[in-house]
Coordinates of C-alpha atoms and ligand atoms in Angstrom, one line a residue:
X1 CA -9.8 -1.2 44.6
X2 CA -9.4 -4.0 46.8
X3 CA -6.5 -6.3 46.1
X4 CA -6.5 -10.1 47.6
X5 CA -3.4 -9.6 48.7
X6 CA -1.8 -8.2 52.1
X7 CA 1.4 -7.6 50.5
X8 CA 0.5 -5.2 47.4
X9 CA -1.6 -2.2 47.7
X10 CA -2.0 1.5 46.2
X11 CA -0.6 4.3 48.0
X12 CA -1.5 7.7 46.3
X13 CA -3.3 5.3 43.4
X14 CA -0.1 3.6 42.7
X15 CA 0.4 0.0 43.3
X16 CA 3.2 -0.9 46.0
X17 CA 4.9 -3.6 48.0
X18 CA 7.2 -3.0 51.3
X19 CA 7.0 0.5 50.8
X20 CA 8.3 0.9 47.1
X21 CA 6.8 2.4 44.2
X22 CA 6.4 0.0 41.6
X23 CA 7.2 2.3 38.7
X24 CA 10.3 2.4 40.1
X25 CA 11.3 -0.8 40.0
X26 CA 10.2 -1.0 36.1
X27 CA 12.2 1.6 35.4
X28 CA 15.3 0.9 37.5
X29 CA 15.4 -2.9 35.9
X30 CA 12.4 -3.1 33.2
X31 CA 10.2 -5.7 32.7
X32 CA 8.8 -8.6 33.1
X33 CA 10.3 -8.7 36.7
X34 CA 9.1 -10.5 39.5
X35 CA 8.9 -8.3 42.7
X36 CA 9.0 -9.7 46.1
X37 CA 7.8 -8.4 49.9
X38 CA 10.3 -9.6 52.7
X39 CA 8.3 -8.7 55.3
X40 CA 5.3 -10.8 53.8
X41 CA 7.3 -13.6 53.5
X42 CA 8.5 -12.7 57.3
X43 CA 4.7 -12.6 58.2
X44 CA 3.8 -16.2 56.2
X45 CA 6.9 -17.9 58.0
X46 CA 6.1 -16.6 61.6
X47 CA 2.0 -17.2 61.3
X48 CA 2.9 -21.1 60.2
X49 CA 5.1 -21.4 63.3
X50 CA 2.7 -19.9 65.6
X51 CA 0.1 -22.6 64.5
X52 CA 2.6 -25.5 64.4
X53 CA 3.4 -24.5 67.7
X54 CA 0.2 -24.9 68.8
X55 CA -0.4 -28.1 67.1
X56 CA 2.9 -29.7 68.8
X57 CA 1.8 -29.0 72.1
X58 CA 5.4 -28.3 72.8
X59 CA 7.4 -30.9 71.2
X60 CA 10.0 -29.7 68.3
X61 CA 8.7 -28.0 65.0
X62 CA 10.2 -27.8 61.9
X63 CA 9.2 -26.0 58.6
X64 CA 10.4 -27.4 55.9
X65 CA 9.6 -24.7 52.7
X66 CA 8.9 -26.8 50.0
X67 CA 11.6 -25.0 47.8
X68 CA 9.5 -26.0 44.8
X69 CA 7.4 -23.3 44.9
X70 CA 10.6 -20.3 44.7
X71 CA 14.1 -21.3 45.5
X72 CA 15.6 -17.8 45.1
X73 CA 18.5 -17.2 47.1
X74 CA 17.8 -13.9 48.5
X75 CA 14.3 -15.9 49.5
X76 CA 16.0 -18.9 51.1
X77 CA 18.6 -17.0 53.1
X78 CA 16.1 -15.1 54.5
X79 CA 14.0 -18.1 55.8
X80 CA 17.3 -19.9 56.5
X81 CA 18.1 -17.2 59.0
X82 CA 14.5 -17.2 60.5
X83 CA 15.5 -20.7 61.3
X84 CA 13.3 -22.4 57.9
X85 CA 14.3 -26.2 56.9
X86 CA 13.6 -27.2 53.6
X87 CA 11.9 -29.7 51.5
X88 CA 13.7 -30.5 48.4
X89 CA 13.4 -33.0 45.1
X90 CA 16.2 -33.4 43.9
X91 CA 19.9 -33.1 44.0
X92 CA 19.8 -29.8 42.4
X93 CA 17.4 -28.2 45.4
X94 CA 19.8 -29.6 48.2
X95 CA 22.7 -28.3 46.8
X96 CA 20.6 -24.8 46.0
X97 CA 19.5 -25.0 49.7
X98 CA 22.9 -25.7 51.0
X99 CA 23.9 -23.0 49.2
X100 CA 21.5 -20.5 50.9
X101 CA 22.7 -21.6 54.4
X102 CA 20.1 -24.2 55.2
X103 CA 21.3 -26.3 57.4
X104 CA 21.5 -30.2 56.2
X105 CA 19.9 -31.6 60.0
X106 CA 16.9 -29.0 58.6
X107 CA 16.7 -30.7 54.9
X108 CA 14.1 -33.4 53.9
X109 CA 14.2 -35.1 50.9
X110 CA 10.7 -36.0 48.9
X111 CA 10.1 -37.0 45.8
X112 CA 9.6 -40.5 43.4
X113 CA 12.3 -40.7 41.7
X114 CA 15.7 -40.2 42.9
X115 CA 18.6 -41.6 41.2
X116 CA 21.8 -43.3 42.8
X117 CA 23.8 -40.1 42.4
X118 CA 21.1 -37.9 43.7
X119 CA 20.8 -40.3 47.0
X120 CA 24.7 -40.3 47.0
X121 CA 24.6 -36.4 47.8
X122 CA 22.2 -36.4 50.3
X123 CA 23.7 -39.1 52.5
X124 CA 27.0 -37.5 51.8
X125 CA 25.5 -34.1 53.0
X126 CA 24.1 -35.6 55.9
X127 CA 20.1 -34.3 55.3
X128 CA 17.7 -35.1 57.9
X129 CA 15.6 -37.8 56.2
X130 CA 15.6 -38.8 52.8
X131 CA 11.6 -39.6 52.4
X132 CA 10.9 -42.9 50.6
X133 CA 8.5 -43.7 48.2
X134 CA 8.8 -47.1 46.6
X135 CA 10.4 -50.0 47.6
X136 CA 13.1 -49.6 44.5
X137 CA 14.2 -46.8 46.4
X138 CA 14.8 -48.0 49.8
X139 CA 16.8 -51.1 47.8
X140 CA 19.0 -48.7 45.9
X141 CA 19.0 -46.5 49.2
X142 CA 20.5 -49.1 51.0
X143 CA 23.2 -50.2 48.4
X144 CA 24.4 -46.4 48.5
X145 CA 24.6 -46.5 52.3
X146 CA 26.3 -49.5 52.0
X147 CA 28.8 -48.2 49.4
X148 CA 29.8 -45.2 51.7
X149 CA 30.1 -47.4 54.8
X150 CA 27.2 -45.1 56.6
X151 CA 23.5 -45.2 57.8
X152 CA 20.6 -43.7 55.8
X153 CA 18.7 -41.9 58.1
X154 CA 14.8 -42.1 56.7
X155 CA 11.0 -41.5 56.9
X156 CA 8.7 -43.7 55.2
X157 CA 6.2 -41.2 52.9
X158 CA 3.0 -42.7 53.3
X159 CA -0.1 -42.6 50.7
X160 CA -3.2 -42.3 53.0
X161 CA -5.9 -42.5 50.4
X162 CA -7.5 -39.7 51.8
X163 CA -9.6 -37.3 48.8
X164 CA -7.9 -33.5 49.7
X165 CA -10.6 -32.2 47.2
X166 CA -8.0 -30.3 44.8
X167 CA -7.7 -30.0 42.0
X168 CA -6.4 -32.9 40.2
X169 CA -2.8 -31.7 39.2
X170 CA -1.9 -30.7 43.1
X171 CA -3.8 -33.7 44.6
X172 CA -1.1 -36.3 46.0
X173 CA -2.8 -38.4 48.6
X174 CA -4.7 -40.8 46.7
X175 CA -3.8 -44.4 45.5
X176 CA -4.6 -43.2 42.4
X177 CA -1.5 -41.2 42.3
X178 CA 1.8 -41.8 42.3
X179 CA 3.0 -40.7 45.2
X180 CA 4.1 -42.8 48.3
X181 CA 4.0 -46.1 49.9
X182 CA 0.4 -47.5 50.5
X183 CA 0.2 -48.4 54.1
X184 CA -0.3 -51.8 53.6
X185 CA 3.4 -51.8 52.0
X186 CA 5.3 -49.0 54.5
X187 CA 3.7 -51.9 57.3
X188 CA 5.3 -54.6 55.6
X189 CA 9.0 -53.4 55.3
X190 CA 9.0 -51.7 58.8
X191 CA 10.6 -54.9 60.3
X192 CA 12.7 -55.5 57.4
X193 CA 14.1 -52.1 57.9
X194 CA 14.1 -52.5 61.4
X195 CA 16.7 -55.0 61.3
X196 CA 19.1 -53.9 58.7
X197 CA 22.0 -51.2 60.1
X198 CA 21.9 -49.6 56.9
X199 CA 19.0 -47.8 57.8
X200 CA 17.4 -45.7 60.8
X201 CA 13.9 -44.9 60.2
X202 CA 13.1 -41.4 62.0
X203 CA 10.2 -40.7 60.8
X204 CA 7.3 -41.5 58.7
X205 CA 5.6 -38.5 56.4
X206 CA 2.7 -37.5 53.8
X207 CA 1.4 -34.9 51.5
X208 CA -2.3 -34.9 50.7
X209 CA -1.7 -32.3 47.8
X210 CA -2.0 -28.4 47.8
X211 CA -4.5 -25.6 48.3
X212 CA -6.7 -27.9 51.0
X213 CA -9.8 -25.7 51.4
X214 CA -11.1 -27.5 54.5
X215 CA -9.0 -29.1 57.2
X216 CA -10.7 -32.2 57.6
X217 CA -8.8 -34.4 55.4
X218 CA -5.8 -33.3 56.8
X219 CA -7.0 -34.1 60.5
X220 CA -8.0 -37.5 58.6
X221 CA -4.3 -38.0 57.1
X222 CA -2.1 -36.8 60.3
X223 CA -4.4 -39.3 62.2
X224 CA -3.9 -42.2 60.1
X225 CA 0.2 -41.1 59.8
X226 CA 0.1 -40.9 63.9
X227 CA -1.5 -44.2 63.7
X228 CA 1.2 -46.0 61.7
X229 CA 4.4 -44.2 63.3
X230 CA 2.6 -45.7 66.8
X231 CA 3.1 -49.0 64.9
X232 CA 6.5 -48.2 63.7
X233 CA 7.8 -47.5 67.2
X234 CA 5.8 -50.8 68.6
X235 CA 8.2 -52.6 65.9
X236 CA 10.9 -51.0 67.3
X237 CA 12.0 -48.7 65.3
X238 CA 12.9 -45.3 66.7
X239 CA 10.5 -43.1 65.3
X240 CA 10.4 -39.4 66.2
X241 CA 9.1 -37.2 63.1
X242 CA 5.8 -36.6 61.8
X243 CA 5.8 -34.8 58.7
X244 CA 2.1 -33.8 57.8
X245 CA 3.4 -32.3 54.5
X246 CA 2.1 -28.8 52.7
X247 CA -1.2 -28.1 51.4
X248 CA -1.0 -24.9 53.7
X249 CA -3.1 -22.3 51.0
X250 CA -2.4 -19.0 49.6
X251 CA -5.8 -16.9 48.6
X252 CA -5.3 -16.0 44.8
X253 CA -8.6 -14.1 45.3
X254 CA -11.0 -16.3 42.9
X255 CA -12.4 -18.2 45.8
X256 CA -15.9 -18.6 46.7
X257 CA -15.4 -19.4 50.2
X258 CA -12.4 -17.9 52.3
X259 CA -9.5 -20.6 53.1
X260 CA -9.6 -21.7 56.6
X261 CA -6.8 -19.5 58.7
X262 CA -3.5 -21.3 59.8
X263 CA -4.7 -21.7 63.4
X264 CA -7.3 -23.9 61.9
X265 CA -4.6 -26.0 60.2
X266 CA -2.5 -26.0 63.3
X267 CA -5.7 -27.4 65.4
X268 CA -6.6 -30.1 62.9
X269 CA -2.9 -31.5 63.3
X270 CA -3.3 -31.4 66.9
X271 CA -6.6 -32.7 66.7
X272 CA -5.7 -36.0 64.3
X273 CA -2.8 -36.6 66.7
X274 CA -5.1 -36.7 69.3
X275 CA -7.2 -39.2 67.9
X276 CA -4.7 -41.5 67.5
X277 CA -3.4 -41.0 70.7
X278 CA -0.1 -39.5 69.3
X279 CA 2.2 -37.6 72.0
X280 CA 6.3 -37.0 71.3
X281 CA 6.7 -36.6 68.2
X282 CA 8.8 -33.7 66.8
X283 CA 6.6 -32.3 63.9
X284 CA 7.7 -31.2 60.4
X285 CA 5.6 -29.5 57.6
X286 CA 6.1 -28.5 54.2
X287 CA 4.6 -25.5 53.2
X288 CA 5.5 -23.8 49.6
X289 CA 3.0 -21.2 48.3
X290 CA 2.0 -19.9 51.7
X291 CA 5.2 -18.8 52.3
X292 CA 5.8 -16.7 49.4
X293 CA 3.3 -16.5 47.1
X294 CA 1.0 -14.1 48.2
X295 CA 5.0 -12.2 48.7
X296 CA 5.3 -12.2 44.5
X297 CA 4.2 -10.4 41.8
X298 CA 4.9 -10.5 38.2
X299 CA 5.2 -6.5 37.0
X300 CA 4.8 -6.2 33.3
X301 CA 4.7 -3.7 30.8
X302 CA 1.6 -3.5 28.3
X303 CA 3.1 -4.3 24.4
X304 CA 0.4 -3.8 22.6
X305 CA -3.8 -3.6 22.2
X306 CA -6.0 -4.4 19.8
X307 CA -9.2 -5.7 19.6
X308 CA -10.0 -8.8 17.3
X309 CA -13.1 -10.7 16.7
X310 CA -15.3 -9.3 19.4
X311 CA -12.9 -9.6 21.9
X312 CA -10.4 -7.3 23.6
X313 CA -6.8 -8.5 23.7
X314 CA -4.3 -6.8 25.9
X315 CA -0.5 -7.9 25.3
X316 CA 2.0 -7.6 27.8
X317 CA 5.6 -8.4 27.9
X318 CA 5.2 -10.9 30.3
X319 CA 4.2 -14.2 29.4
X320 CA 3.2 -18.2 29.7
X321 CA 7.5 -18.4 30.0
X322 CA 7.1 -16.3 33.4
X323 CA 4.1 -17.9 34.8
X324 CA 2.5 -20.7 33.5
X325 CA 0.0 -21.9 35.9
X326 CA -3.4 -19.5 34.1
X327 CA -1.8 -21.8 30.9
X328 CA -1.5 -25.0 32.5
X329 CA -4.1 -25.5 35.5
X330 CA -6.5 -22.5 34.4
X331 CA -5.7 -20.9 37.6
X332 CA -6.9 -17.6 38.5
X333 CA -4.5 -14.8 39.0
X334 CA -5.5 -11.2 40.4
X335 CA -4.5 -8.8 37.7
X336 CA -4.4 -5.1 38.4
X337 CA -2.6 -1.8 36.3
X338 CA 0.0 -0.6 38.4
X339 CA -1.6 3.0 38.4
X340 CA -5.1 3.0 40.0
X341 CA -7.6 2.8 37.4
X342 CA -10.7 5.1 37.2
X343 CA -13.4 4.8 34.9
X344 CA -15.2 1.6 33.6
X345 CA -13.9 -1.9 32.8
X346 CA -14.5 -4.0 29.9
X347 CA -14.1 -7.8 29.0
X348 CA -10.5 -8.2 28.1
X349 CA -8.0 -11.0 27.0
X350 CA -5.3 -10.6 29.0
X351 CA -2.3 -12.7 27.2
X352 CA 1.8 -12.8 26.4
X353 CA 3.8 -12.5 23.5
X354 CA 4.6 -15.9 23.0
X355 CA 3.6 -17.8 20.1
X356 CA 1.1 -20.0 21.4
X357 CA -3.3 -19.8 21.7
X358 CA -2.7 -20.7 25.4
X359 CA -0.2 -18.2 26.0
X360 CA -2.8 -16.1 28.3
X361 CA -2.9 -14.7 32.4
X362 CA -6.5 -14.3 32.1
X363 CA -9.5 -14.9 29.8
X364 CA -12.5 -12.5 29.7
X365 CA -11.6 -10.5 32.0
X366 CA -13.8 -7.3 33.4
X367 CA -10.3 -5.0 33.1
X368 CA -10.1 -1.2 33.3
X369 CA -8.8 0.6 29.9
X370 CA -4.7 0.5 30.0
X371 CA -2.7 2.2 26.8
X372 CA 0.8 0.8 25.3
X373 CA 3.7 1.6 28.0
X374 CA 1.4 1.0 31.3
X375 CA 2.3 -1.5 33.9
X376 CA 0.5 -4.5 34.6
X377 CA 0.6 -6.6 38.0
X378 CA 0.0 -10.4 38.2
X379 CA -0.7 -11.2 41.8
X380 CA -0.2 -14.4 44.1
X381 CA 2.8 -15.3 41.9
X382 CA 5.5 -15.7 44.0
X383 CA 5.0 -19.4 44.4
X384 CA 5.6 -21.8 41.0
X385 CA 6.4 -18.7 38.9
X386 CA 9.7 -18.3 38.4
X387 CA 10.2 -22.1 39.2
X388 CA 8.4 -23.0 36.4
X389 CA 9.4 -20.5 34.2
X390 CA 11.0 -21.8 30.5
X391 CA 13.4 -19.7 27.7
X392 CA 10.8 -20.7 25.2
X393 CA 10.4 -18.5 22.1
X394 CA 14.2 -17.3 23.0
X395 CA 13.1 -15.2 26.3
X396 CA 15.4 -14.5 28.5
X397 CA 14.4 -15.0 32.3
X398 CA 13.4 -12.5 34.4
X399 CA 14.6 -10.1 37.0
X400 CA 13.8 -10.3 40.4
X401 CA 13.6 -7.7 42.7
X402 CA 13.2 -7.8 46.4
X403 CA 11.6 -5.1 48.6
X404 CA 11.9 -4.4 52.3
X405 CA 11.3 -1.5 54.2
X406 CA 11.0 1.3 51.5
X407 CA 13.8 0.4 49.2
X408 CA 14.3 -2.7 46.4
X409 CA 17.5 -4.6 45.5
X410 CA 18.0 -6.9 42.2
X411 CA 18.1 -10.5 44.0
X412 CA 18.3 -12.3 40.0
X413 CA 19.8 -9.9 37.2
X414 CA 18.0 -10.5 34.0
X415 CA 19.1 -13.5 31.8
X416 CA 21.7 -13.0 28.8
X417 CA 20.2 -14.0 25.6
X418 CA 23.6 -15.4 25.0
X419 CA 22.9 -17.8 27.5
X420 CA 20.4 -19.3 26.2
X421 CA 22.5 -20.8 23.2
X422 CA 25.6 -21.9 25.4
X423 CA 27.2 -24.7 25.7
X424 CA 25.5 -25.4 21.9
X425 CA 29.6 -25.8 20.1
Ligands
LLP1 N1 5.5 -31.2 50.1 C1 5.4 -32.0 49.0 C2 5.9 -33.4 49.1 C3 5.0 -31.5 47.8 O1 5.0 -32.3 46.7 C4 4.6 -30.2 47.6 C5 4.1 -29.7 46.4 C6 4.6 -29.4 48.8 C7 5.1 -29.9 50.0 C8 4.2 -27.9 48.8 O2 2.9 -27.7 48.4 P1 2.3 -26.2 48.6 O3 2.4 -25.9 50.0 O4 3.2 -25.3 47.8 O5 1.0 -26.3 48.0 N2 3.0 -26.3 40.3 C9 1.8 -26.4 41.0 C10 2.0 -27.0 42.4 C11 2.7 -28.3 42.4 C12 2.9 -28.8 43.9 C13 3.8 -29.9 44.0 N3 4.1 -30.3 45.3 C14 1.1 -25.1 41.1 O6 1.6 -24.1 40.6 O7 0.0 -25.0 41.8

């Protein structure tokens, strides 16, 4: 059976990752449990910096993991010591990424709305860039920097208006959305920024959106961006950051047409530069699911069967609370029985426990025959799984595991039931 995945595969007609037996995870720590390849995150990290290296043509790189996607401490330290950044949203991911030993010079901050206390921390912290995005910000940026007697060191987050043909929910680069300054308005308060002292604009920076299945709109975007930080520096300000932002794609193995490889990304950025003439600056990018979620899996354990109006339902343990991107964006995850199935496969249902008619991984699905007790393997979920996950229905969150080299180590325990009711008296 082929899997779309370089991280999981069956040995002996059992599904592993790193080396370890599957089975043995579920019955060392149960399930649901998320399951993680270090190497593969190891492999995503090093493949990005080969093709940002190309696209820099020698000038500085930085990846910024868009901690979004899985901010798991065993995760981050291990990109923090392959020398990873971070991109974070709030005041909660700096501190997390802090935490992890992520430098703050390697730390940039994105995101629409941040309050007073949020901007407090990261100027206090000393990040890289805090990332503006509305013109409220930079005015309340510039009373905090003012308040702490210091100078708020930013990029100006740009919306290109260019179409990164996503889907909807991940697209970011349009007007239509609400992300980032139009370029009409970054232009106008470059001067005005410029000459106050609160400030120092570093950089300028955008994010198209996610899951870019062609590089042209990101050649399109990094040329316009290259374009305005020329401008920036002509108006004196001492630009020397491009951030070309994620959209970097993970295959979740539903795709008609094979994502372009990371050298093609990494040519298209040198390429837009190019054509705006664009040489010294140090580049930053953003990458989330690429770095980790092909790395992930969801193992669950099959609850019940039955079948029900036609249709074949099979109920695992896991559910909507784990992963709720099949629930929320229809996305396709690749689903496989943890032993290697033989025999036929037949339309199945493939849903969770929790009390809801969306609660599902996978609709009418061709699935091979499983019984009560077998393991089940959500794949490509190591990116905005566990991030997203919720308590609803009174679940308890997962367990994560992490493999490497042949043996697994509990990198979350499981979540106290308790927990989910304290602080409630
Ligand atoms: N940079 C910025 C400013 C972002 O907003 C995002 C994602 C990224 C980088 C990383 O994008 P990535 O490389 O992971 O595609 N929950 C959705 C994804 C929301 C993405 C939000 N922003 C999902 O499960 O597909």
């Amino acid at each position: 059976m082929s899997l779309p995945s370089e991280a999981f595969a069956y040995a002996d007609g059992v599904l592993t990752t790193s080396g370890v037996d599957l089975r043995a995870v579920a019955e060392a720590h149960g399930t649901p449990t998320w399951v993680y390849s270090g190497e593969r995150v190891d492999a995503a990290y090093r493949s990005i910096t080969e093709a940002m290296a190309q696209a820099s043509g020698g000038s500085e790189t930085l990846i910024a993991y868009a901690i979004k996607a899985n901010g798991n401490q065993a995760l981050l330290k291990r990109l923090a010591a392959l020398g990873c950044g971070a991109d974070i949203v709030s005041g909660g991911e700096l501190l997390r990424a802090l935490r992890a030993g992520i430098p703050a010079e390697r730390i940039v901050y994105s995101g629409v709305g941040k309050s007073r206390a949020e901007l407090r921390l990261a100027l206090e912290k000393g990040i890289r860039a805090v990332h503006v995005e509305s013109e409220s910000e930079l005015r309340l940026l510039g009373e905090v920097a003012a308040d702490l007697g210091t100078t708020a060191t930013i990029a100006l987050r740009v919306n290109p208006n260019v179409d990164a043909e996503t889907h909807p929910y991940i697209a970011t680069g349009l007007h239509s959305t609400k992300f980032g300054l139009e370029l009409d308005v970054a232009e106008r308060l470059v001067p005005e920024i410029v000459g106050d002292d609160r400030f120092h604009l570093d950089g300028v920076s955008c994010h198209i959106g996610s899951q870019l299945g062609s590089v042209d709109p990101l050649r399109e975007a990094v040329t316009l961006l290259a374009q305005f930080a020329l401008q920036c520096r002509e108006l004196g300000a001492p630009i020397r950051s491009l951030d070309v932002g994620g959209g970097w794609p993970l295959t979740y193995g539903n795709e008609k047409a094979p994502y372009p490889a990371d050298a093609a990304f990494g040519a298209a950025i040198a390429e837009g530069l190019e054509a705006a003439g664009a040489r010294d600056f140090d580049l930053i990018t953003e990458p989330g699911r690429a770095l980790v979620g092909d790395a992930g899996a969801l193992l669950t354990s099959v609850l019940a069967i039955k079948d029900q109006g036609g249709k074949r339902f099979v109920i695992l343990d896991g559910a909507m609370t784990e992963l709720i991107r099949p629930s929320l964006y229809q996305a396709y995850h690749a689903i496989v029985p943890v032993v290697a199935p033989e025999g036929p496969t037949r339309e199945t249902d493939l849903v969770g426990p929790v009390c809801e008619s969306g609660d599902f991984f996978a609709r009418s699905r061709p699935f091979p025959e499983v019984r009560e007790g077998d393991l089940v393997a959500v794949l490509g979920a190591g990116a905005y799984g566990r991030e997203m996950a919720s308590s609803y229905n009174a679940r308890p969150r997962a367990a994560e595991v992490l493999c490497e080299a042949g043996s697994a180590s509990l990198v979350r325990r499981r979540g106290d039931v308790e927990s989910l009711w304290a602080g409630e008296d």
